[in-house]
Structures are given as C-alpha cells and as structure tokens.
Coordinates of C-alpha atoms and ligand atoms in Angstrom, one line a residue:
X94 CA 0.0 0.0 0.0
X95 CA 1.2 3.4 -0.8
X96 CA 2.3 5.9 1.8
X97 CA 1.2 9.1 0.2
X98 CA 2.7 11.6 2.7
X99 CA 4.7 14.3 0.9
X100 CA 8.3 13.6 -0.1
X101 CA 10.9 16.2 0.9
X102 CA 11.6 18.9 -1.7
X103 CA 14.7 21.1 -1.9
X104 CA 12.8 24.4 -2.6
X105 CA 12.8 27.3 -0.3
X106 CA 9.6 29.3 0.3
X107 CA 8.4 31.7 -2.3
X108 CA 9.5 34.8 -0.3
X109 CA 13.0 33.4 0.3
X110 CA 13.3 32.4 -3.3
X111 CA 12.6 36.0 -4.5
X112 CA 15.3 37.2 -2.1
X113 CA 17.8 34.6 -3.0
X114 CA 17.3 35.2 -6.7
X115 CA 18.4 38.8 -6.3
X116 CA 21.4 37.8 -4.1
X117 CA 22.3 35.0 -6.5
X118 CA 22.7 37.5 -9.3
X119 CA 26.1 38.4 -7.9
X120 CA 27.3 34.7 -7.7
X121 CA 29.4 33.0 -10.2
X122 CA 27.0 31.1 -12.4
X123 CA 26.9 27.9 -14.4
X124 CA 24.7 27.5 -17.4
X125 CA 23.1 24.0 -17.1
X126 CA 23.1 21.6 -19.9
X127 CA 19.8 20.0 -21.0
X128 CA 20.6 16.9 -19.1
X129 CA 21.6 18.8 -15.9
X130 CA 18.3 20.7 -16.0
X131 CA 16.5 17.3 -16.0
X132 CA 18.6 16.1 -13.1
X133 CA 18.1 19.3 -11.2
X134 CA 14.4 19.3 -11.6
X135 CA 14.1 15.8 -10.1
X136 CA 16.6 16.7 -7.3
X137 CA 14.5 19.7 -6.4
X138 CA 11.1 18.2 -6.6
X139 CA 11.9 15.1 -4.6
X140 CA 12.0 12.7 -7.6
X141 CA 15.6 11.8 -6.6
X142 CA 14.9 11.7 -2.9
X143 CA 16.9 11.0 -0.7
X144 CA 19.6 13.0 -2.6
X145 CA 19.9 16.5 -1.4
X146 CA 22.1 17.8 -4.2
X147 CA 24.7 16.8 -6.8
X148 CA 26.8 13.9 -5.4
X149 CA 29.9 14.7 -3.4
X150 CA 33.1 12.8 -4.2
X151 CA 32.5 10.3 -1.3
X152 CA 28.9 9.7 -2.4
X153 CA 30.0 9.4 -6.1
X154 CA 32.7 6.8 -5.3
X155 CA 30.2 4.9 -3.2
X156 CA 27.4 5.0 -5.8
X157 CA 29.8 4.0 -8.6
X158 CA 31.2 1.1 -6.5
X159 CA 28.3 -0.1 -4.4
X160 CA 25.1 1.5 -5.8
X161 CA 24.8 3.3 -2.4
X162 CA 25.5 6.8 -1.1
X163 CA 28.2 7.1 1.5
X164 CA 25.6 6.8 4.3
X165 CA 24.3 3.5 2.8
X166 CA 21.1 4.6 1.0
X167 CA 20.4 2.5 -2.2
X168 CA 21.1 4.8 -5.2
X169 CA 22.4 3.3 -8.4
X170 CA 23.0 6.3 -10.6
X171 CA 25.7 9.0 -10.2
X172 CA 23.9 12.4 -10.4
X173 CA 26.8 14.7 -10.9
X174 CA 27.4 18.3 -12.0
X175 CA 30.0 18.1 -14.8
X176 CA 31.7 21.4 -15.7
X177 CA 34.5 22.6 -17.9
X178 CA 38.0 22.9 -16.6
X179 CA 37.9 26.6 -17.2
X180 CA 34.8 27.1 -15.0
X181 CA 36.1 24.7 -12.4
X182 CA 39.3 26.7 -12.1
X183 CA 37.3 29.6 -10.7
X184 CA 35.4 27.6 -8.1
X185 CA 36.7 26.4 -4.7
X186 CA 34.8 24.2 -2.2
X187 CA 33.1 26.6 0.2
X188 CA 31.7 28.8 -2.6
X189 CA 28.1 29.1 -3.7
X190 CA 27.3 29.1 -7.4
X191 CA 24.1 30.0 -9.2
X192 CA 22.7 27.4 -11.6
X193 CA 20.9 28.9 -14.6
X194 CA 18.8 27.4 -17.4
X195 CA 19.7 28.0 -21.0
X196 CA 17.9 31.4 -21.0
X197 CA 19.8 32.6 -17.9
X198 CA 17.0 32.1 -15.4
X199 CA 18.4 31.2 -11.9
X200 CA 16.9 27.9 -10.8
X201 CA 19.0 26.9 -7.8
X202 CA 22.1 27.6 -5.8
X203 CA 24.7 24.9 -5.4
X204 CA 26.9 25.2 -2.2
X205 CA 30.0 23.6 -3.6
X206 CA 31.6 21.2 -1.1
X207 CA 33.6 19.0 -3.5
X208 CA 35.5 19.4 -6.7
X209 CA 37.2 16.5 -8.4
X210 CA 38.3 15.0 -11.7
X211 CA 36.5 11.7 -12.0
X212 CA 37.9 8.6 -13.5
X213 CA 35.5 8.3 -16.3
X214 CA 36.7 5.0 -17.6
X215 CA 36.0 3.5 -14.1
X216 CA 32.6 5.2 -14.0
X217 CA 31.8 3.7 -17.4
X218 CA 32.9 0.2 -16.4
X219 CA 31.1 0.1 -13.1
X220 CA 27.9 2.0 -13.9
X221 CA 27.3 1.1 -17.5
X222 CA 29.1 -2.3 -17.6
X223 CA 31.8 -1.4 -20.2
X224 CA 33.9 1.6 -21.3
X225 CA 32.4 1.4 -24.8
X226 CA 31.3 4.5 -26.6
X227 CA 28.6 2.5 -28.4
X228 CA 26.7 2.9 -25.1
X229 CA 24.9 6.3 -25.3
X230 CA 25.7 7.2 -21.7
X231 CA 29.4 6.3 -22.1
X232 CA 29.5 8.3 -25.2
X233 CA 28.0 11.2 -23.3
X234 CA 30.4 10.7 -20.4
X235 CA 33.5 10.9 -22.6
X236 CA 32.4 13.3 -25.4
X237 CA 29.8 15.6 -24.0
X238 CA 30.2 15.8 -20.2
X239 CA 32.8 18.2 -18.8
X240 CA 36.0 16.9 -17.2
X241 CA 35.4 18.1 -13.6
X242 CA 32.6 17.3 -11.2
X243 CA 31.2 19.7 -8.6
X244 CA 29.2 18.4 -5.7
X245 CA 27.2 19.8 -2.8
X246 CA 23.7 20.6 -1.5
X247 CA 21.1 22.4 -3.6
X248 CA 18.9 25.2 -2.6
X249 CA 16.0 25.2 -5.0
X250 CA 14.7 28.5 -6.2
X251 CA 12.2 27.6 -9.0
X252 CA 11.3 24.7 -11.2
X253 CA 12.6 24.7 -14.7
X254 CA 10.1 26.3 -17.0
X255 CA 8.2 24.1 -19.4
X256 CA 5.9 25.5 -22.1
X257 CA 4.6 22.2 -23.4
X258 CA 2.0 19.8 -21.9
X259 CA 1.9 21.7 -18.6
X260 CA -1.3 20.0 -17.5
X261 CA 0.3 16.6 -17.9
X262 CA 3.4 17.3 -15.8
X263 CA 3.3 16.5 -12.0
X264 CA 5.9 16.7 -9.3
X265 CA 6.0 13.7 -7.0
X266 CA 3.9 15.6 -4.4
X267 CA 1.4 16.7 -7.0
X268 CA 1.0 13.2 -8.2
X269 CA 0.7 11.9 -4.5
X270 CA -2.0 14.5 -3.9
X271 CA -3.9 13.3 -7.0
X272 CA -3.6 9.6 -6.0
X273 CA -4.7 10.4 -2.5
X274 CA -7.7 12.4 -3.8
X275 CA -8.6 9.5 -6.0
X276 CA -8.3 7.0 -3.2
X277 CA -5.8 4.9 -5.2
X278 CA -3.6 2.9 -2.8
X279 CA -2.1 0.4 -5.2
X280 CA -0.7 1.9 -8.3
X281 CA 1.3 0.2 -11.0
X282 CA 3.6 2.4 -13.2
X283 CA 4.5 1.8 -16.8
X284 CA 7.8 3.5 -17.8
X285 CA 8.2 4.2 -21.5
X286 CA 10.2 6.1 -24.1
X287 CA 8.4 4.8 -27.1
X288 CA 4.9 5.3 -28.6
X289 CA 2.3 2.9 -27.2
X290 CA 0.9 0.3 -29.5
X291 CA -1.7 -2.4 -28.9
X292 CA 0.8 -4.9 -27.3
X293 CA 1.7 -2.3 -24.7
X294 CA -1.9 -1.5 -24.0
X295 CA -2.6 -5.2 -23.5
X296 CA 0.4 -5.7 -21.2
X297 CA -0.4 -2.7 -19.1
X298 CA -4.0 -3.9 -18.8
X299 CA -2.8 -7.3 -17.6
X300 CA -0.2 -5.8 -15.2
X301 CA -2.9 -3.7 -13.6
X302 CA -5.3 -6.6 -13.4
X303 CA -2.7 -9.0 -12.0
X304 CA -1.5 -6.6 -9.3
X305 CA -5.0 -5.4 -8.7
X306 CA -3.8 -1.8 -9.0
X307 CA -4.6 1.4 -10.8
X308 CA -2.4 2.2 -13.8
X309 CA 0.0 5.1 -14.1
X310 CA 1.4 5.6 -17.6
X311 CA 4.6 7.4 -16.8
X312 CA 6.5 8.3 -20.0
X313 CA 9.9 9.9 -20.0
X314 CA 9.9 13.3 -21.7
X315 CA 13.3 14.5 -20.5
X316 CA 16.0 12.9 -22.6
X317 CA 15.8 9.4 -24.0
X318 CA 17.9 7.3 -26.4
X319 CA 19.3 9.4 -29.3
X320 CA 17.2 8.7 -32.3
X321 CA 13.9 8.0 -30.4
X322 CA 10.6 9.5 -31.5
X323 CA 10.6 13.1 -30.1
X324 CA 8.5 13.6 -27.0
X325 CA 6.0 16.0 -28.6
X326 CA 4.9 13.3 -31.1
X327 CA 4.9 10.6 -28.4
X328 CA 2.7 12.6 -26.0
X329 CA 0.2 13.2 -28.8
X330 CA 0.3 9.4 -29.3
X331 CA -0.2 8.7 -25.6
X332 CA -3.1 11.0 -25.4
X333 CA -4.8 9.2 -28.3
X334 CA -4.2 5.8 -26.5
X335 CA -5.3 7.1 -23.1
X336 CA -8.8 7.4 -24.5
X337 CA -8.8 3.6 -24.9
X338 CA -8.3 3.1 -21.1
X339 CA -11.0 3.4 -18.5
X340 CA -10.6 6.9 -17.1
X341 CA -11.6 5.7 -13.6
X342 CA -8.6 3.4 -13.3
X343 CA -5.8 4.9 -15.4
X344 CA -3.9 8.1 -15.5
X345 CA -0.9 9.5 -17.3
X346 CA 1.8 11.9 -16.1
X347 CA 5.0 13.0 -17.8
X348 CA 8.4 12.5 -16.2
X349 CA 11.2 15.0 -17.0
X350 CA 13.9 12.3 -16.5
X351 CA 17.2 12.2 -18.5
X352 CA 17.6 8.5 -19.1
X353 CA 21.0 6.8 -19.2
X354 CA 20.0 3.5 -20.8
X355 CA 21.9 1.7 -18.0
X356 CA 19.7 -1.5 -18.1
X357 CA 19.8 -3.1 -14.6
X358 CA 21.0 -0.1 -12.7
X359 CA 18.5 2.1 -14.6
X360 CA 15.6 -0.3 -13.6
X361 CA 16.4 0.1 -9.9
X362 CA 16.8 3.8 -10.4
X363 CA 13.4 4.0 -12.2
X364 CA 11.9 2.1 -9.3
X365 CA 13.2 4.4 -6.7
X366 CA 12.0 7.4 -8.6
X367 CA 8.5 5.9 -9.0
X368 CA 8.5 5.1 -5.3
X369 CA 9.0 8.9 -4.7
X370 CA 6.0 9.5 -7.0
X371 CA 3.8 7.4 -4.7
X372 CA 3.7 4.3 -6.9
X373 CA 3.5 0.8 -5.3
X374 CA 4.2 -1.5 -8.4
X375 CA 6.5 -1.1 -11.3
X376 CA 6.6 -2.9 -14.7
X377 CA 10.0 -4.1 -15.7
X378 CA 10.3 -5.6 -19.1
X379 CA 12.7 -7.7 -21.1
X380 CA 15.9 -5.6 -21.6
X381 CA 14.6 -2.7 -19.6
X382 CA 16.3 0.6 -20.6
X383 CA 18.6 -1.4 -22.9
X384 CA 21.2 0.7 -24.8
X385 CA 21.3 -1.6 -27.9
X386 CA 24.4 -3.3 -29.1
X387 CA 28.0 -2.7 -28.1
X388 CA 30.9 -2.1 -30.5
X389 CA 31.3 -5.9 -30.9
X390 CA 27.6 -6.1 -32.0
X391 CA 26.6 -7.8 -28.7
X392 CA 24.0 -6.8 -26.2
X393 CA 25.4 -4.8 -23.2
X394 CA 23.2 -6.6 -20.7
X395 CA 21.4 -9.9 -20.5
X396 CA 17.7 -9.7 -21.3
X397 CA 16.6 -10.3 -17.7
X398 CA 19.5 -8.7 -15.8
X399 CA 17.3 -5.7 -15.0
X400 CA 14.6 -7.9 -13.5
X401 CA 17.2 -9.8 -11.5
X402 CA 18.8 -6.7 -10.0
X403 CA 15.4 -5.2 -9.3
X404 CA 14.2 -8.3 -7.5
X405 CA 17.4 -8.3 -5.4
X406 CA 16.5 -4.9 -4.0
X407 CA 12.7 -5.0 -4.2
X408 CA 12.1 -5.4 -0.5
X409 CA 14.5 -2.5 0.5
X410 CA 13.0 -0.3 -2.2
X411 CA 9.5 -0.8 -1.0
X412 CA 8.1 -1.1 -4.5
X413 CA 7.0 -4.4 -6.1
X414 CA 8.1 -5.5 -9.6
X415 CA 5.6 -6.6 -12.1
X416 CA 7.7 -8.5 -14.7
X417 CA 6.8 -7.5 -18.2
X418 CA 5.3 -10.2 -20.4
X419 CA 6.4 -10.3 -24.1
X420 CA 3.0 -10.0 -25.8
X421 CA 2.4 -11.3 -29.3
X422 CA -0.6 -11.3 -31.5
X423 CA -2.3 -14.6 -32.2
X424 CA -4.1 -14.2 -35.5
X425 CA -6.6 -17.1 -35.1
X426 CA -7.8 -15.7 -31.8
X427 CA -7.5 -12.1 -32.8
X428 CA -5.9 -11.1 -29.5
X429 CA -2.6 -10.4 -27.8
X430 CA -1.2 -13.1 -25.5
X431 CA 2.0 -13.5 -23.4
X432 CA 4.4 -15.4 -25.7
X433 CA 5.4 -17.8 -23.0
X434 CA 1.8 -18.8 -22.2
X435 CA 0.8 -19.9 -25.7
X436 CA 0.5 -23.7 -25.4
X437 CA -0.5 -24.3 -29.1
X438 CA 2.4 -22.3 -30.6
X439 CA 2.8 -24.5 -33.6
X440 CA -0.9 -24.6 -34.4
X441 CA -1.5 -20.8 -34.5
X442 CA -0.1 -17.9 -36.4
X443 CA 1.9 -15.5 -34.3
X444 CA 2.4 -12.0 -35.6
X445 CA 4.8 -9.4 -34.5
X446 CA 6.3 -6.2 -35.9
X447 CA 9.7 -5.2 -34.5
X448 CA 10.7 -1.6 -34.0
X449 CA 13.1 -1.8 -37.0
X450 CA 10.3 -3.1 -39.2
X451 CA 7.9 -0.4 -38.0
X452 CA 10.5 2.3 -38.9
X453 CA 11.0 0.7 -42.3
X454 CA 7.2 0.7 -43.0
X455 CA 7.0 4.3 -41.9
X456 CA 10.0 5.3 -44.0
X457 CA 8.5 3.6 -47.1
X458 CA 4.9 4.7 -46.5
X459 CA 3.8 1.0 -46.2
X460 CA 0.7 -0.3 -44.4
X461 CA 0.8 -0.6 -40.6
X462 CA -2.0 -3.1 -39.7
X463 CA -4.7 -2.3 -37.2
X464 CA -3.8 -5.4 -35.1
X465 CA -0.5 -3.8 -34.4
X466 CA -1.4 -0.2 -33.5
X467 CA -4.2 2.3 -33.3
X468 CA -5.0 4.4 -36.4
X469 CA -4.6 7.6 -34.3
X470 CA -1.0 6.6 -33.3
X471 CA 0.0 5.6 -36.8
X472 CA -1.3 8.9 -38.1
X473 CA 0.7 10.9 -35.6
X474 CA 3.8 8.9 -36.4
X475 CA 3.3 9.4 -40.1
X476 CA 3.1 13.2 -39.6
X477 CA 6.5 13.2 -37.9
X478 CA 8.1 10.5 -40.0
X479 CA 6.7 11.0 -43.5
X480 CA 7.9 8.5 -46.1
X481 CA 11.4 9.2 -47.5
X482 CA 9.9 10.6 -50.8
X483 CA 8.2 13.3 -48.7
X484 CA 11.1 14.0 -46.3
X485 CA 13.4 17.0 -46.6
X486 CA 17.0 16.3 -47.9
X487 CA 20.1 18.1 -49.0
X488 CA 22.0 17.7 -52.3
X489 CA 25.6 19.0 -51.8
X490 CA 27.6 19.5 -55.0
X491 CA 31.3 20.0 -54.6
X492 CA 34.0 20.6 -57.2
X493 CA 36.4 23.2 -58.6
X494 CA 35.3 26.6 -59.7
X495 CA 34.0 26.3 -63.3
X496 CA 33.4 22.6 -62.9
X497 CA 29.7 23.0 -63.7
X498 CA 28.3 22.7 -60.1
X499 CA 26.0 25.7 -60.4
X500 CA 24.7 24.8 -63.9
X501 CA 23.8 21.3 -62.9
X502 CA 22.4 22.5 -59.6
X503 CA 20.2 25.0 -61.4
X504 CA 19.0 22.3 -63.8
X505 CA 18.3 20.0 -60.9
X506 CA 16.3 22.7 -59.1
X507 CA 14.1 23.3 -62.1
X508 CA 13.4 19.5 -62.5
X509 CA 12.5 19.2 -58.8
X510 CA 10.3 22.2 -58.9
X511 CA 8.6 20.8 -62.0
X512 CA 7.9 17.6 -60.1
X513 CA 6.5 19.7 -57.1
X514 CA 5.6 18.5 -53.6
X515 CA 8.5 20.1 -51.6
X516 CA 10.0 23.6 -51.6
X517 CA 13.4 23.8 -53.1
X518 CA 16.2 26.2 -52.2
X519 CA 19.4 26.7 -54.1
X520 CA 22.4 27.7 -52.0
X521 CA 24.9 28.4 -54.8
X522 CA 28.5 29.4 -53.9
X523 CA 28.2 32.9 -55.4
X524 CA 24.7 33.5 -54.0
X525 CA 25.8 32.5 -50.5
X526 CA 28.9 34.7 -50.6
X527 CA 26.7 37.6 -51.6
X528 CA 23.9 37.1 -49.0
X529 CA 25.3 35.1 -46.1
X530 CA 29.1 35.4 -46.2
X531 CA 29.8 38.8 -47.8
X532 CA 32.5 39.6 -45.2
X533 CA 34.5 36.3 -45.8
X534 CA 37.5 35.7 -48.0
X535 CA 39.1 32.4 -49.1
X536 CA 41.4 31.5 -46.2
X537 CA 40.8 28.0 -44.8
X538 CA 39.1 29.5 -41.8
X539 CA 36.8 31.6 -43.9
X540 CA 36.0 28.8 -46.3
X541 CA 35.1 26.6 -43.3
X542 CA 32.9 29.2 -41.8
X543 CA 31.2 29.7 -45.2
X544 CA 30.5 26.0 -45.6
X545 CA 29.3 25.6 -42.0
X546 CA 26.8 28.4 -42.6
X547 CA 25.6 26.7 -45.7
X548 CA 25.3 23.4 -43.7
X549 CA 23.3 25.1 -41.0
X550 CA 20.8 26.6 -43.5
X551 CA 20.6 23.3 -45.4
X552 CA 20.0 21.4 -42.1
X553 CA 17.1 23.8 -41.2
X554 CA 15.6 23.4 -44.7
X555 CA 15.9 19.6 -44.4
X556 CA 14.4 19.6 -40.9
X557 CA 11.4 21.5 -42.2
X558 CA 10.8 19.1 -45.1
X559 CA 12.3 21.1 -47.9
X560 CA 15.1 20.3 -50.4
X561 CA 18.3 22.2 -50.1
X562 CA 20.7 22.2 -53.1
X563 CA 24.1 23.5 -52.2
X564 CA 26.8 24.2 -54.7
X565 CA 30.0 25.6 -53.1
X566 CA 33.5 24.5 -53.9
X567 CA 33.8 23.1 -50.3
X568 CA 37.4 22.0 -50.7
X569 CA 37.9 20.4 -47.3
X570 CA 36.8 16.8 -46.5
X571 CA 36.5 17.4 -42.8
X572 CA 34.2 20.3 -43.2
X573 CA 32.0 18.5 -45.7
X574 CA 31.8 15.6 -43.1
X575 CA 30.7 18.1 -40.4
X576 CA 28.0 19.4 -42.7
X577 CA 26.9 15.9 -43.5
X578 CA 26.5 15.2 -39.7
X579 CA 24.5 18.4 -39.2
X580 CA 22.1 17.5 -42.0
X581 CA 21.8 13.8 -41.3
X582 CA 20.2 14.6 -38.0
X583 CA 17.1 15.6 -40.0
X584 CA 17.3 13.8 -43.4
X585 CA 19.4 12.5 -46.2
X586 CA 22.7 14.2 -47.3
X587 CA 23.6 13.4 -50.9
X588 CA 27.1 14.4 -51.7
X589 CA 27.8 14.9 -55.4
X590 CA 31.3 15.3 -56.7
X591 CA 31.4 17.3 -59.9
X592 CA 34.6 15.7 -61.1
X593 CA 35.7 18.0 -63.9
X594 CA 39.5 18.0 -64.0
X595 CA 41.3 21.2 -63.1
X596 CA 42.8 21.5 -66.7
X597 CA 39.3 21.4 -68.2
X598 CA 38.0 24.0 -65.7
X599 CA 41.0 26.2 -66.5
X600 CA 40.6 25.8 -70.2
X601 CA 36.9 26.8 -69.9
X602 CA 37.8 29.7 -67.5
X603 CA 34.3 31.0 -67.8
X604 CA 34.8 33.8 -65.3
X605 CA 38.4 34.6 -66.3
X606 CA 39.5 33.8 -62.7
X607 CA 42.0 31.0 -63.6
X608 CA 44.0 33.5 -65.7
X609 CA 44.1 35.9 -62.8
X610 CA 45.1 33.1 -60.4
X611 CA 48.0 32.0 -62.7
X612 CA 49.2 35.6 -62.8
X613 CA 49.1 35.6 -59.0
X614 CA 46.5 38.3 -59.0
X615 CA 44.1 36.1 -57.1
X616 CA 45.7 34.3 -54.2
X617 CA 44.6 31.0 -52.6
X618 CA 42.8 29.8 -55.7
X619 CA 41.4 26.3 -55.4
X620 CA 43.2 23.9 -57.6
X621 CA 45.9 26.4 -58.6
X622 CA 47.3 27.7 -55.3
X623 CA 45.0 26.1 -52.7
X624 CA 44.1 22.5 -51.9
X625 CA 41.1 20.5 -52.8
X626 CA 40.4 17.2 -51.1
X627 CA 38.8 14.9 -53.6
X628 CA 35.6 13.2 -52.0
X629 CA 36.4 9.6 -51.3
X630 CA 32.9 8.2 -51.0
X631 CA 30.4 10.6 -52.5
X632 CA 26.9 9.3 -53.2
X633 CA 27.5 10.2 -56.8
X634 CA 30.4 11.4 -59.0
X635 CA 29.5 13.1 -62.3
X636 CA 31.8 13.7 -65.2
X637 CA 31.0 16.8 -67.2
X638 CA 33.4 16.5 -70.2
X639 CA 31.5 16.0 -73.4
X640 CA 28.3 15.4 -71.4
X641 CA 25.4 17.9 -71.5
X642 CA 24.0 19.5 -68.3
X643 CA 20.6 18.0 -68.8
X644 CA 22.1 14.5 -68.7
X645 CA 24.2 15.3 -65.5
X646 CA 21.1 16.6 -63.7
X647 CA 19.2 13.5 -64.8
X648 CA 21.8 11.3 -63.3
X649 CA 21.3 13.1 -60.0
X650 CA 17.6 12.6 -60.2
X651 CA 18.1 8.9 -60.8
X652 CA 20.3 8.7 -57.8
X653 CA 17.7 10.5 -55.7
X654 CA 15.1 8.0 -57.0
X655 CA 17.3 5.1 -56.1
X656 CA 17.7 6.4 -52.6
X657 CA 13.9 6.7 -52.2
X658 CA 14.0 10.5 -51.9
X659 CA 12.2 11.2 -55.2
X660 CA 9.3 9.3 -56.6
X661 CA 9.1 11.1 -60.0
X662 CA 5.3 11.1 -59.8
Ligands
LIG908 S1 34.4 27.8 -50.7 O1 35.8 27.4 -50.7 O2 33.5 26.7 -50.9 O3 34.0 28.7 -49.6 O4 34.2 28.6 -52.1 P1 32.9 29.2 -52.7 O5 32.2 30.0 -51.8 O6 32.1 28.1 -53.3 O7 33.4 30.1 -53.9 C1 32.6 30.8 -54.7 C2 33.2 31.5 -55.9 O8 34.3 32.3 -55.5 C3 35.1 32.5 -56.7 N1 36.5 32.7 -56.1 C4 37.3 31.7 -55.7 N2 37.2 30.4 -55.8 C5 38.2 29.7 -55.3 N3 39.3 30.2 -54.7 C6 39.5 31.5 -54.7 N4 40.6 32.1 -54.2 C7 38.4 32.4 -55.2 N5 38.2 33.7 -55.3 C8 37.0 33.9 -55.9 C9 34.9 31.4 -57.6 O9 34.4 32.0 -58.8 C10 33.8 30.5 -56.9 O10 32.7 30.3 -57.8 P2 32.3 29.0 -58.6 O11 30.8 29.0 -58.6 O12 32.8 27.8 -57.8 O13 33.0 29.1 -59.9

C-alpha cells in the first residue's frame, strides 16, 4: 500500500526564493546543460529523494562502486554536475554558485563542497558495464560531459520552465496528492520512451489486473535514447491511446527524466523514482532501458539482468516489480497473449512487428496493420516521419570553380520544382557569398565558416521538409563531413562530386579567374594555389566533359530516386 505523505523537496519558500534570486545575481553562475536541467528538476522536486544535491566525491565513489550513497542509501546512478576545466578553475569548495537554465534564469544555488576530476573509464565500467562508446551514456560521459565534477547541496529557487504539456506534468507531491484524492492505494507504473501500440496496452491492462492496481502511464519526456521519436509526437500518441483506457482506473503523467539507458541499474533507479511519485508497483520488461548493441555487436546486458537486479533490491526499495510479459498477436484468436503462455504455438499464427520493421514501414509509407497499432497513433507517427519521398533532404555539390556545379544545380532545381511537392532552395556558392558570407575571404578559416553556414541553413531546410541544393567548392573533406553530420540529424545528405578535372575548368575559364590566379592576381585559388580534397565516397560522382548538363542533372535525379527520396510522380 502506498504511503502518500509528501516527499521532501529542496525548494525554499516563495519569499526566500525571491530574495535569494536577487542575491544569486552576484554569484558565479553555471549555465546548465539540458541533461543537468532534467537532473536538477528531479533533485529539487523530490523525484531523486533521498539525494539533497549533486553527489559529493565520497557519495559518487560509493554510488559507482556499491550502488549506495556514503551513508548507505540505495542509489544506483551518479547524479553529478560536470563542468568545464575553465569554469572549475574559478570555483573552490566553500563557494556558492548560481545554476541557470539556458535562457539565464536562476533555478538553484549549489553550495559547492567538492570538486574533483572523475575517473570516467571507471565510471563507465562500473555503472554502464563497459567503457564502450557505443553505449549512449558512455559516449555522453567521454564526449559531452565536462571533465570536472562539482558536488554539494542544492537550494531550490524555482522549477525549470516548461511550455509544453503543462497539464500533464506533475511533481512527486502533485501526483501523490492526486492519488490520495482518487483514493488509489495500489498503483502500477509503466515506464516508456516509445509510442504505445496495442501490445503495450494489453500488457499494461494485464499488469494492472494481476497486481489489482490502478495504472499510471509514466513516460519519460526529458532525454531518452538518441534517435527516439521526439516527446512531442509521443505525448500526442499517448493522449490518443489514453482514450482507450478506462478513465476511472488509469492516469498519465510526464516524467522529466534524462535516461542513461543503463539497463539493470537504470531499472532500480526508475523504481526508486517511482516510489517517490507514490507508486507501489513497477513494470520491468525484457531488456529494460537497454542501450542496444556494443561495439562488438553484442548486447550490453542480458535480457533479464534488469529484472534480477530489481528483484534483489525489491524489499528494500518498497516497490514491487511486475515482470513484463512479451506480448504477441495470435491471428486465429485475434488477440494479444503472453508469448510464454501460448500452449498451441505450432498450431497458431503468431504476428509481431519489430521496432526496425515499423521504422521501415513508416519510411516507405507502407501499411501498418490495425492489429499492431491504433490508427490515431499511426497517423501521428506518419506526420512526424513521412515516407522518404516526402522528407526533406540536402544535395551537396562539390568541385572546382568552373566545374559545372552551379549549372547542374540549377537544372536539378528546375526539375525538382517541375515535379513539385516540396519547396526547393538553391544555395549556390556565389549567392551565399553575396547574401550570407559577404565579409568572408578564401582562407581555410573563412571557407570553413562559409561551408558551416551553408550546412546550417541546409539542415534547417531539411528539418522542415524542404530540399536544399548546395553548390559551393567546399574543398575540405573534414568540413564536408561536419555538414553531413548536421544535415543527417534531420534527413538525407547526398554528396555529389562534380569531377571536372582542373585542366578542363582552367581551359573553360568562364569567369576569367584562372588566368588571374595563374598571374598571381588572385591568391589561394582552389586547384591552382590552394588545396582540394577529392571526395572519397560521394553518393555520386558526375563527369561533365562531353556530357550535357541535362544528362548530368538527370543522373542526380536517378540517384535520388534510387535512394527513395524522389518518386518522380
Ligand atoms: S568555398 O571554398 O566553398 O568557400 O568557395 P565558394 O564560396 O564556393 O566560392 C565561390 C566562388 O568564388 C570565386 N572565387 C574563388 N574560388 C576559389 N578560390 C578563390 N581564391 C576564389 N576567389 C574567388 C569562384 O568563382 C567561386 O565560384 P564557382 O561558382 O565555384 O565558380
């Protein structure tokens, strides 16, 4: 049975907060990262009870080694404030620092008691099971987190501001108040970072029935695994599914947690957090909070490691585990059943669609059957993940001046506009230099800046479903790679090397620049007095000698069609 008395929070009273906020204006301040904002919110609102602040060095060592704080409380996850070396140099234990959100709002004061350089390899091994950057949290630890940790108690001034789904967000005490008001004493929570389909609904129904509890759908909206469906889409999906549950027994609340994908330790952590939210039962599935494959292509954790570790600590945590059943659809009986309870397995047809298969069907605009998901959920997912032929993408031409990039790019633009469907923007070298980069010259530094600007605009166009055609010289492979990375966050990047040899470009000399370059009147001229890294693996290489422009542009269109980006209809 739940004890729904309030959990301790770290906030001071409203009046003190107003006063502190003014005083904190003079303190040295740290701009929190998105992950730190999530951690701070749960520290302050009691979601991370019994922690009173960012871990001290002694607590950190103990949590990393034994899953307990120095005074023995079970706590599996290091909640640390990582900062840059430069910032840490100006902070000594004994000082107070202001913690600000990304707009500069002061959320809390940290009274620094500890400052240390952690052994990150050890943290990775002990907490995540391997020092392998294929693990998203290990990657974060080594490549995103700062090198120095600060620890100490927190004085909470205000909650981080959220503008989205406000009515669906509850602090532990707000949820406890709701549960108390509803008279719910047994509550089973379902943790998720994915959209809910019919199988999930069935398993949550069963979990609630078996534990004779009310159901709390408790999705994570802080940070989940990179590449997951964004939380805006997911919450719209959850709201659609919520209508299929009986309102009298089920509720949903959003959890601003930054997940670490730490499997077994994460499951225990999730349980402790839910306990703080007033929950009595917690569903733990196969491969709970699993990070995917390691760099050897193997799973980081065994499929039931999370359940085993949870079971080991269940009594101490005071929250009961409801093991997740793997539900599959039995066609003949038109219903979901737990896979391990189907006695007549070889006489029935068992249907299942994996996450990868679902993504493929969405990407190709293929049917997603009603037995698998709810039409409302599929329709939300289709809005966010339109088929490839409707997604934004970037075509990036690179080659010498006079190679024919602009001419082919123009022809391609016209052909794509003729086909219609998506807006097309041409970011030609000359146009960009006039409108975006007029102050830049042709040094390596300036060229890089120019290309990064083009990449930024192209990635925004791609994100918003348009087609960006870029046609700069872009002589440096590393910079092209960086642009590819920026764009690929949102859509396809199609690199096209216009491979006209320098002698041909020089012989054409359409702008008379090569002559000036040879005479030394233009310095740092690509191919003459400045380097060009030939693309090693472009999506397409086009030759322009004795080939007309129309044919070159057509080759590009065919490539786009082969990549599923253009349907030609
Ligand atoms: S870069 O390296 O990608 O930033 O160059 P980009 O912005 O595409 O260059 C656009 C045009 O600038 C003219 N130009 C030069 N090119 C190369 N090197 C030097 N030093 C130089 N000075 C001027 C050249 O005409 C480029 O136009 P394109 O369209 O490529 O012929």
